[in-house]
Every structure is written in C-alpha cells, then in structure tokens.
Amino acid sequence: MKLLLDTHILIWLLEGNQNLSPKVRQVIEDETNSLYISIVSLWEIAIKTSLGKLQLETPLEKIICDLALHK
C-alpha cells in the first residue's frame, strides 16, 4: 500500500509521540507499505519551527538528511 503521510502524522512519528494509535503505527511500520512525504510537509515544518510554533527534538536538517537516506 502507498501511504502519503500528513504533516501532523509525520511530526508525531519523528518525535515518537504516543498519540499515534497502534493500528496507525503498525501500518506505518509495515515494510510492505511504501511511505511518501510531501515536500510541502517539510516546508510546513520549517515554517513552524522558524516562527517558534514547533520545537523538534531533532534538528530539521538532520531529519531531512535521514529521510533522504531512506528513499
């Protein structure tokens, strides 16, 4: 299955947030599924962090590099 992750879900996933239901986490972690992330989601995260509306534990630059390595 192809999954396009919403920005909110992506943030929760990156931050290890427990608000993701076990079913959603299972679908995301299923290696037979293909995960996709829109560049707009990364842009939205960049805007929110630059405005101080979002604080990530991991710097956005590292997140982007890590995501690029897992394409």
mmCIF file of C-alpha atoms in Angstrom:
data_model
loop_
_atom_site.group_PDB
_atom_site.id
_atom_site.type_symbol
_atom_site.label_atom_id
_atom_site.label_comp_id
_atom_site.label_asym_id
_atom_site.label_seq_id
_atom_site.Cartn_x
_atom_site.Cartn_y
_atom_site.Cartn_z
ATOM 1 C CA MET A 1 0.000 0.000 0.000
ATOM 2 C CA LYS A 2 1.205 3.529 -0.764
ATOM 3 C CA LEU A 3 0.880 5.982 2.132
ATOM 4 C CA LEU A 4 1.251 9.764 1.914
ATOM 5 C CA LEU A 5 1.919 10.925 5.450
ATOM 6 C CA ASP A 6 0.134 14.039 6.664
ATOM 7 C CA THR A 7 2.365 16.695 8.260
ATOM 8 C CA HIS A 8 0.844 16.126 11.687
ATOM 9 C CA ILE A 9 1.384 12.353 11.492
ATOM 10 C CA LEU A 10 4.949 12.923 10.263
ATOM 11 C CA ILE A 11 5.731 15.185 13.227
ATOM 12 C CA TRP A 12 4.268 12.678 15.685
ATOM 13 C CA LEU A 13 6.223 9.863 14.040
ATOM 14 C CA LEU A 14 9.513 11.784 14.092
ATOM 15 C CA GLU A 15 9.034 12.818 17.710
ATOM 16 C CA GLY A 16 7.949 9.359 18.915
ATOM 17 C CA ASN A 17 4.607 10.761 20.047
ATOM 18 C CA GLN A 18 2.359 8.181 21.670
ATOM 19 C CA ASN A 19 -0.789 9.752 20.165
ATOM 20 C CA LEU A 20 -0.380 7.526 17.108
ATOM 21 C CA SER A 21 -2.741 4.606 17.523
ATOM 22 C CA PRO A 22 -1.264 1.096 17.496
ATOM 23 C CA LYS A 23 -3.075 0.430 14.189
ATOM 24 C CA VAL A 24 -1.590 3.514 12.514
ATOM 25 C CA ARG A 25 1.867 2.694 13.870
ATOM 26 C CA GLN A 26 1.521 -0.893 12.592
ATOM 27 C CA VAL A 27 0.574 0.284 9.091
ATOM 28 C CA ILE A 28 3.472 2.768 9.005
ATOM 29 C CA GLU A 29 5.985 0.191 10.256
ATOM 30 C CA ASP A 30 4.836 -2.494 7.799
ATOM 31 C CA GLU A 31 7.772 -2.759 5.383
ATOM 32 C CA THR A 32 5.499 -3.943 2.566
ATOM 33 C CA ASN A 33 3.962 -0.445 2.511
ATOM 34 C CA SER A 34 5.604 2.494 0.742
ATOM 35 C CA LEU A 35 5.722 5.738 2.709
ATOM 36 C CA TYR A 36 5.710 9.101 0.963
ATOM 37 C CA ILE A 37 6.272 12.561 2.388
ATOM 38 C CA SER A 38 5.339 15.715 0.516
ATOM 39 C CA ILE A 39 7.962 18.420 0.239
ATOM 40 C CA VAL A 40 5.168 20.725 1.412
ATOM 41 C CA SER A 41 5.153 18.895 4.770
ATOM 42 C CA LEU A 42 8.854 19.609 5.224
ATOM 43 C CA TRP A 43 8.249 23.226 4.212
ATOM 44 C CA GLU A 44 5.391 23.496 6.721
ATOM 45 C CA ILE A 45 7.603 22.074 9.481
ATOM 46 C CA ALA A 46 10.379 24.530 8.547
ATOM 47 C CA ILE A 47 7.970 27.471 8.734
ATOM 48 C CA LYS A 48 6.528 26.366 12.079
ATOM 49 C CA THR A 49 9.988 25.881 13.612
ATOM 50 C CA SER A 50 11.268 29.230 12.303
ATOM 51 C CA LEU A 51 8.252 31.001 13.833
ATOM 52 C CA GLY A 52 8.771 29.230 17.157
ATOM 53 C CA LYS A 53 5.434 27.410 16.897
ATOM 54 C CA LEU A 54 7.105 23.991 16.781
ATOM 55 C CA GLN A 55 10.134 22.673 18.607
ATOM 56 C CA LEU A 56 11.611 19.395 17.424
ATOM 57 C CA GLU A 57 13.962 17.252 19.465
ATOM 58 C CA THR A 58 15.995 16.595 16.311
ATOM 59 C CA PRO A 59 17.133 19.475 14.062
ATOM 60 C CA LEU A 60 15.125 19.675 10.830
ATOM 61 C CA GLU A 61 18.294 19.468 8.723
ATOM 62 C CA LYS A 62 19.135 16.085 10.264
ATOM 63 C CA ILE A 63 15.572 14.850 9.745
ATOM 64 C CA ILE A 64 15.721 15.778 6.057
ATOM 65 C CA CYS A 65 19.102 14.074 5.622
ATOM 66 C CA ASP A 66 17.862 10.943 7.396
ATOM 67 C CA LEU A 67 14.723 10.844 5.235
ATOM 68 C CA ALA A 68 16.810 11.254 2.070
ATOM 69 C CA LEU A 69 18.918 8.250 3.035
ATOM 70 C CA HIS A 70 15.805 6.050 3.316
ATOM 71 C CA LYS A 71 14.290 6.751 -0.089
#
